[in-house]
Amino acid sequence: PEPVTVPNVVGLQQAAAAAALTGAGLTVGTVTESFSDTVPVGEVMSQTPLAGASAAPESAVDLEVSKGPPPGN
């Protein structure tokens, strides 16, 4: 099968990112939640593989999603 290009989902809400990935023929891999002072809750902070990479169809794209600022800030 032809490789597909991984879309940029950083900055999207997790549900929108998942829709973009499945629309591109990919799947959502591991979702890691991390604290962030700057990224709103539920927004994708990083992805692996990076946007623009070529991936086999149905490959998993791992996401790191913000869970907002750490407690105590």
Short mmCIF file of N, CA, C and O in Angstrom, two decimals:
data_model
loop_
_atom_site.label_atom_id
_atom_site.label_comp_id
_atom_site.label_asym_id
_atom_site.label_seq_id
_atom_site.Cartn_x
_atom_site.Cartn_y
_atom_site.Cartn_z
N PRO A 1 0.83 -1.23 0.00
CA PRO A 1 0.00 0.00 0.00
C PRO A 1 0.85 1.26 0.00
O PRO A 1 1.97 1.25 0.51
N GLU A 2 0.31 2.31 -0.56
CA GLU A 2 1.03 3.58 -0.60
C GLU A 2 1.09 4.17 0.81
O GLU A 2 0.11 4.12 1.55
N PRO A 3 2.24 4.76 1.17
CA PRO A 3 2.28 5.43 2.47
C PRO A 3 1.38 6.66 2.47
O PRO A 3 1.10 7.24 1.42
N VAL A 4 0.93 7.03 3.65
CA VAL A 4 0.11 8.23 3.80
C VAL A 4 0.93 9.26 4.57
O VAL A 4 1.85 8.92 5.31
N THR A 5 0.59 10.55 4.38
CA THR A 5 1.29 11.62 5.07
C THR A 5 0.59 11.89 6.40
O THR A 5 -0.64 12.03 6.44
N VAL A 6 1.36 11.95 7.46
CA VAL A 6 0.81 12.20 8.79
C VAL A 6 0.38 13.67 8.88
O VAL A 6 1.19 14.56 8.63
N PRO A 7 -0.89 13.94 9.22
CA PRO A 7 -1.32 15.33 9.34
C PRO A 7 -0.81 15.96 10.63
O PRO A 7 -0.48 15.25 11.60
N ASN A 8 -0.76 17.29 10.66
CA ASN A 8 -0.40 18.01 11.88
C ASN A 8 -1.64 18.13 12.76
O ASN A 8 -2.61 18.77 12.36
N VAL A 9 -1.61 17.50 13.94
CA VAL A 9 -2.76 17.59 14.85
C VAL A 9 -2.41 18.33 16.13
O VAL A 9 -3.24 18.46 17.02
N VAL A 10 -1.17 18.85 16.23
CA VAL A 10 -0.79 19.63 17.40
C VAL A 10 -1.62 20.90 17.43
O VAL A 10 -1.80 21.57 16.41
N GLY A 11 -2.18 21.20 18.60
CA GLY A 11 -3.02 22.39 18.72
C GLY A 11 -4.49 22.10 18.57
O GLY A 11 -5.32 22.98 18.82
N LEU A 12 -4.83 20.88 18.14
CA LEU A 12 -6.24 20.49 18.05
C LEU A 12 -6.68 19.87 19.36
O LEU A 12 -5.88 19.33 20.11
N GLN A 13 -7.98 19.93 19.62
CA GLN A 13 -8.53 19.15 20.73
C GLN A 13 -8.36 17.67 20.40
O GLN A 13 -8.32 17.29 19.23
N GLN A 14 -8.31 16.83 21.43
CA GLN A 14 -8.03 15.41 21.21
C GLN A 14 -9.03 14.76 20.25
O GLN A 14 -8.64 13.99 19.37
N ALA A 15 -10.32 15.08 20.38
CA ALA A 15 -11.32 14.45 19.51
C ALA A 15 -11.12 14.87 18.06
O ALA A 15 -11.24 14.06 17.14
N ALA A 16 -10.80 16.15 17.84
CA ALA A 16 -10.56 16.63 16.48
C ALA A 16 -9.30 16.01 15.90
O ALA A 16 -9.25 15.66 14.71
N ALA A 17 -8.29 15.84 16.74
CA ALA A 17 -7.05 15.21 16.30
C ALA A 17 -7.31 13.76 15.88
O ALA A 17 -6.84 13.30 14.84
N ALA A 18 -8.10 13.05 16.70
CA ALA A 18 -8.42 11.66 16.38
C ALA A 18 -9.17 11.58 15.06
O ALA A 18 -8.90 10.70 14.22
N ALA A 19 -10.11 12.51 14.84
CA ALA A 19 -10.87 12.52 13.58
C ALA A 19 -9.96 12.80 12.40
O ALA A 19 -10.10 12.18 11.33
N ALA A 20 -9.01 13.72 12.56
CA ALA A 20 -8.08 14.04 11.47
C ALA A 20 -7.21 12.83 11.14
O ALA A 20 -6.95 12.55 9.96
N LEU A 21 -6.76 12.13 12.17
CA LEU A 21 -5.89 10.97 11.94
C LEU A 21 -6.66 9.85 11.25
O LEU A 21 -6.17 9.25 10.29
N THR A 22 -7.87 9.55 11.74
CA THR A 22 -8.64 8.47 11.11
C THR A 22 -9.03 8.87 9.69
O THR A 22 -9.05 8.03 8.79
N GLY A 23 -9.30 10.16 9.48
CA GLY A 23 -9.62 10.63 8.13
C GLY A 23 -8.46 10.48 7.17
O GLY A 23 -8.66 10.33 5.96
N ALA A 24 -7.25 10.53 7.70
CA ALA A 24 -6.05 10.38 6.87
C ALA A 24 -5.67 8.91 6.69
O ALA A 24 -4.69 8.60 6.03
N GLY A 25 -6.45 8.00 7.31
CA GLY A 25 -6.15 6.57 7.16
C GLY A 25 -5.23 6.04 8.23
O GLY A 25 -4.65 4.96 8.07
N LEU A 26 -5.07 6.80 9.31
CA LEU A 26 -4.21 6.38 10.41
C LEU A 26 -5.06 6.06 11.64
O LEU A 26 -6.27 6.24 11.62
N THR A 27 -4.41 5.60 12.69
CA THR A 27 -5.13 5.32 13.92
C THR A 27 -4.47 6.09 15.06
O THR A 27 -3.31 6.51 14.95
N VAL A 28 -5.20 6.26 16.15
CA VAL A 28 -4.65 6.90 17.33
C VAL A 28 -3.93 5.84 18.16
O VAL A 28 -4.51 4.79 18.47
N GLY A 29 -2.69 6.11 18.48
CA GLY A 29 -1.90 5.18 19.29
C GLY A 29 -2.03 5.50 20.76
O GLY A 29 -3.13 5.75 21.26
N THR A 30 -0.92 5.54 21.44
CA THR A 30 -0.89 5.82 22.87
C THR A 30 -1.15 7.29 23.11
O THR A 30 -0.54 8.15 22.46
N VAL A 31 -2.07 7.60 24.02
CA VAL A 31 -2.34 8.98 24.40
C VAL A 31 -1.78 9.19 25.80
O VAL A 31 -2.18 8.52 26.75
N THR A 32 -0.83 10.12 25.90
CA THR A 32 -0.21 10.46 27.17
C THR A 32 -0.74 11.82 27.61
O THR A 32 -0.82 12.74 26.79
N GLU A 33 -1.12 11.94 28.88
CA GLU A 33 -1.57 13.23 29.39
C GLU A 33 -0.47 13.85 30.24
O GLU A 33 0.12 13.18 31.08
N SER A 34 -0.18 15.13 29.97
CA SER A 34 0.88 15.83 30.69
C SER A 34 0.39 17.20 31.11
O SER A 34 -0.44 17.81 30.43
N PHE A 35 0.93 17.70 32.22
CA PHE A 35 0.59 19.05 32.67
C PHE A 35 1.24 20.09 31.76
O PHE A 35 2.33 19.86 31.22
N SER A 36 0.57 21.23 31.59
CA SER A 36 1.15 22.33 30.82
C SER A 36 0.59 23.64 31.33
O SER A 36 -0.62 23.78 31.56
N ASP A 37 1.48 24.61 31.52
CA ASP A 37 1.05 25.95 31.91
C ASP A 37 0.50 26.74 30.73
O ASP A 37 -0.17 27.74 30.92
N THR A 38 0.83 26.31 29.52
CA THR A 38 0.52 27.13 28.35
C THR A 38 -0.51 26.51 27.42
O THR A 38 -1.15 27.22 26.66
N VAL A 39 -0.65 25.19 27.45
CA VAL A 39 -1.55 24.51 26.51
C VAL A 39 -2.87 24.21 27.21
O VAL A 39 -2.87 23.62 28.30
N PRO A 40 -4.01 24.62 26.63
CA PRO A 40 -5.30 24.37 27.29
C PRO A 40 -5.59 22.87 27.45
O PRO A 40 -5.11 22.04 26.68
N VAL A 41 -6.41 22.56 28.44
CA VAL A 41 -6.79 21.18 28.73
C VAL A 41 -7.40 20.53 27.48
O VAL A 41 -8.22 21.13 26.80
N GLY A 42 -6.97 19.30 27.20
CA GLY A 42 -7.54 18.54 26.10
C GLY A 42 -6.90 18.80 24.75
O GLY A 42 -7.26 18.16 23.77
N GLU A 43 -5.96 19.74 24.70
CA GLU A 43 -5.32 20.07 23.42
C GLU A 43 -4.07 19.23 23.23
O GLU A 43 -3.33 18.97 24.18
N VAL A 44 -3.83 18.82 21.98
CA VAL A 44 -2.66 18.00 21.67
C VAL A 44 -1.41 18.89 21.70
O VAL A 44 -1.36 19.93 21.06
N MET A 45 -0.41 18.45 22.47
CA MET A 45 0.85 19.19 22.60
C MET A 45 1.93 18.66 21.67
O MET A 45 2.78 19.40 21.22
N SER A 46 1.92 17.35 21.44
CA SER A 46 2.93 16.77 20.55
C SER A 46 2.38 15.48 19.97
O SER A 46 1.40 14.92 20.47
N GLN A 47 3.03 15.06 18.90
CA GLN A 47 2.61 13.83 18.21
C GLN A 47 3.85 13.10 17.73
O GLN A 47 4.88 13.71 17.46
N THR A 48 3.72 11.76 17.64
CA THR A 48 4.79 10.91 17.12
C THR A 48 4.15 9.87 16.21
O THR A 48 3.25 9.16 16.67
N PRO A 49 4.48 9.74 14.95
CA PRO A 49 5.49 10.53 14.23
C PRO A 49 5.02 11.96 13.98
O PRO A 49 3.85 12.27 14.10
N LEU A 50 5.98 12.80 13.61
CA LEU A 50 5.70 14.22 13.40
C LEU A 50 4.89 14.43 12.12
O LEU A 50 4.87 13.59 11.23
N ALA A 51 4.23 15.59 12.07
CA ALA A 51 3.47 15.98 10.88
C ALA A 51 4.37 15.96 9.66
O ALA A 51 5.54 16.38 9.72
N GLY A 52 3.83 15.50 8.55
CA GLY A 52 4.57 15.47 7.29
C GLY A 52 5.35 14.19 7.07
O GLY A 52 5.83 13.96 5.97
N ALA A 53 5.46 13.37 8.11
CA ALA A 53 6.14 12.09 7.95
C ALA A 53 5.29 11.16 7.11
O ALA A 53 4.07 11.30 7.05
N SER A 54 5.93 10.21 6.46
CA SER A 54 5.20 9.18 5.73
C SER A 54 5.02 7.98 6.65
O SER A 54 5.95 7.61 7.38
N ALA A 55 3.82 7.42 6.62
CA ALA A 55 3.53 6.27 7.48
C ALA A 55 2.70 5.27 6.69
O ALA A 55 1.98 5.65 5.76
N ALA A 56 2.82 4.02 7.07
CA ALA A 56 1.98 3.01 6.43
C ALA A 56 0.53 3.24 6.83
O ALA A 56 0.25 3.69 7.94
N PRO A 57 -0.42 2.96 5.92
CA PRO A 57 -1.83 3.10 6.28
C PRO A 57 -2.14 2.30 7.54
O PRO A 57 -1.57 1.22 7.75
N GLU A 58 -3.02 2.82 8.36
CA GLU A 58 -3.43 2.21 9.63
C GLU A 58 -2.35 2.26 10.70
O GLU A 58 -2.50 1.64 11.75
N SER A 59 -1.26 3.00 10.44
CA SER A 59 -0.24 3.17 11.48
C SER A 59 -0.82 3.97 12.64
O SER A 59 -1.71 4.80 12.46
N ALA A 60 -0.27 3.73 13.82
CA ALA A 60 -0.70 4.46 15.01
C ALA A 60 0.13 5.73 15.15
O ALA A 60 1.34 5.72 14.92
N VAL A 61 -0.54 6.81 15.52
CA VAL A 61 0.13 8.07 15.84
C VAL A 61 -0.10 8.33 17.34
O VAL A 61 -1.24 8.39 17.80
N ASP A 62 1.01 8.42 18.08
CA ASP A 62 0.91 8.67 19.52
C ASP A 62 0.72 10.16 19.77
O ASP A 62 1.33 11.00 19.09
N LEU A 63 -0.12 10.47 20.74
CA LEU A 63 -0.42 11.86 21.07
C LEU A 63 -0.06 12.17 22.51
O LEU A 63 -0.20 11.31 23.39
N GLU A 64 0.38 13.39 22.76
CA GLU A 64 0.54 13.91 24.11
C GLU A 64 -0.47 15.03 24.27
O GLU A 64 -0.48 15.98 23.50
N VAL A 65 -1.35 14.87 25.27
CA VAL A 65 -2.48 15.78 25.44
C VAL A 65 -2.32 16.52 26.77
O VAL A 65 -1.94 15.93 27.78
N SER A 66 -2.62 17.82 26.76
CA SER A 66 -2.51 18.63 27.97
C SER A 66 -3.60 18.30 28.97
O SER A 66 -4.76 18.09 28.59
N LYS A 67 -3.23 18.27 30.25
CA LYS A 67 -4.27 18.22 31.28
C LYS A 67 -4.25 19.50 32.11
O LYS A 67 -4.67 19.52 33.27
N GLY A 68 -3.78 20.58 31.48
CA GLY A 68 -3.81 21.88 32.12
C GLY A 68 -2.61 22.10 33.04
O GLY A 68 -1.69 21.29 33.09
N PRO A 69 -2.62 23.23 33.76
CA PRO A 69 -1.49 23.53 34.63
C PRO A 69 -1.39 22.56 35.80
O PRO A 69 -2.41 22.02 36.24
N PRO A 70 -0.17 22.31 36.28
CA PRO A 70 -0.03 21.40 37.42
C PRO A 70 -0.72 21.97 38.66
O PRO A 70 -0.82 23.19 38.80
N PRO A 71 -1.18 21.11 39.54
CA PRO A 71 -1.82 21.61 40.76
C PRO A 71 -0.82 22.39 41.60
O PRO A 71 0.38 22.12 41.56
N GLY A 72 -1.33 23.37 42.32
CA GLY A 72 -0.47 24.15 43.18
C GLY A 72 0.11 25.38 42.51
O GLY A 72 0.87 26.11 43.12
N ASN A 73 -0.25 25.61 41.25
CA ASN A 73 0.24 26.83 40.57
C ASN A 73 -0.79 27.93 40.69
O ASN A 73 -1.95 27.70 40.48
#
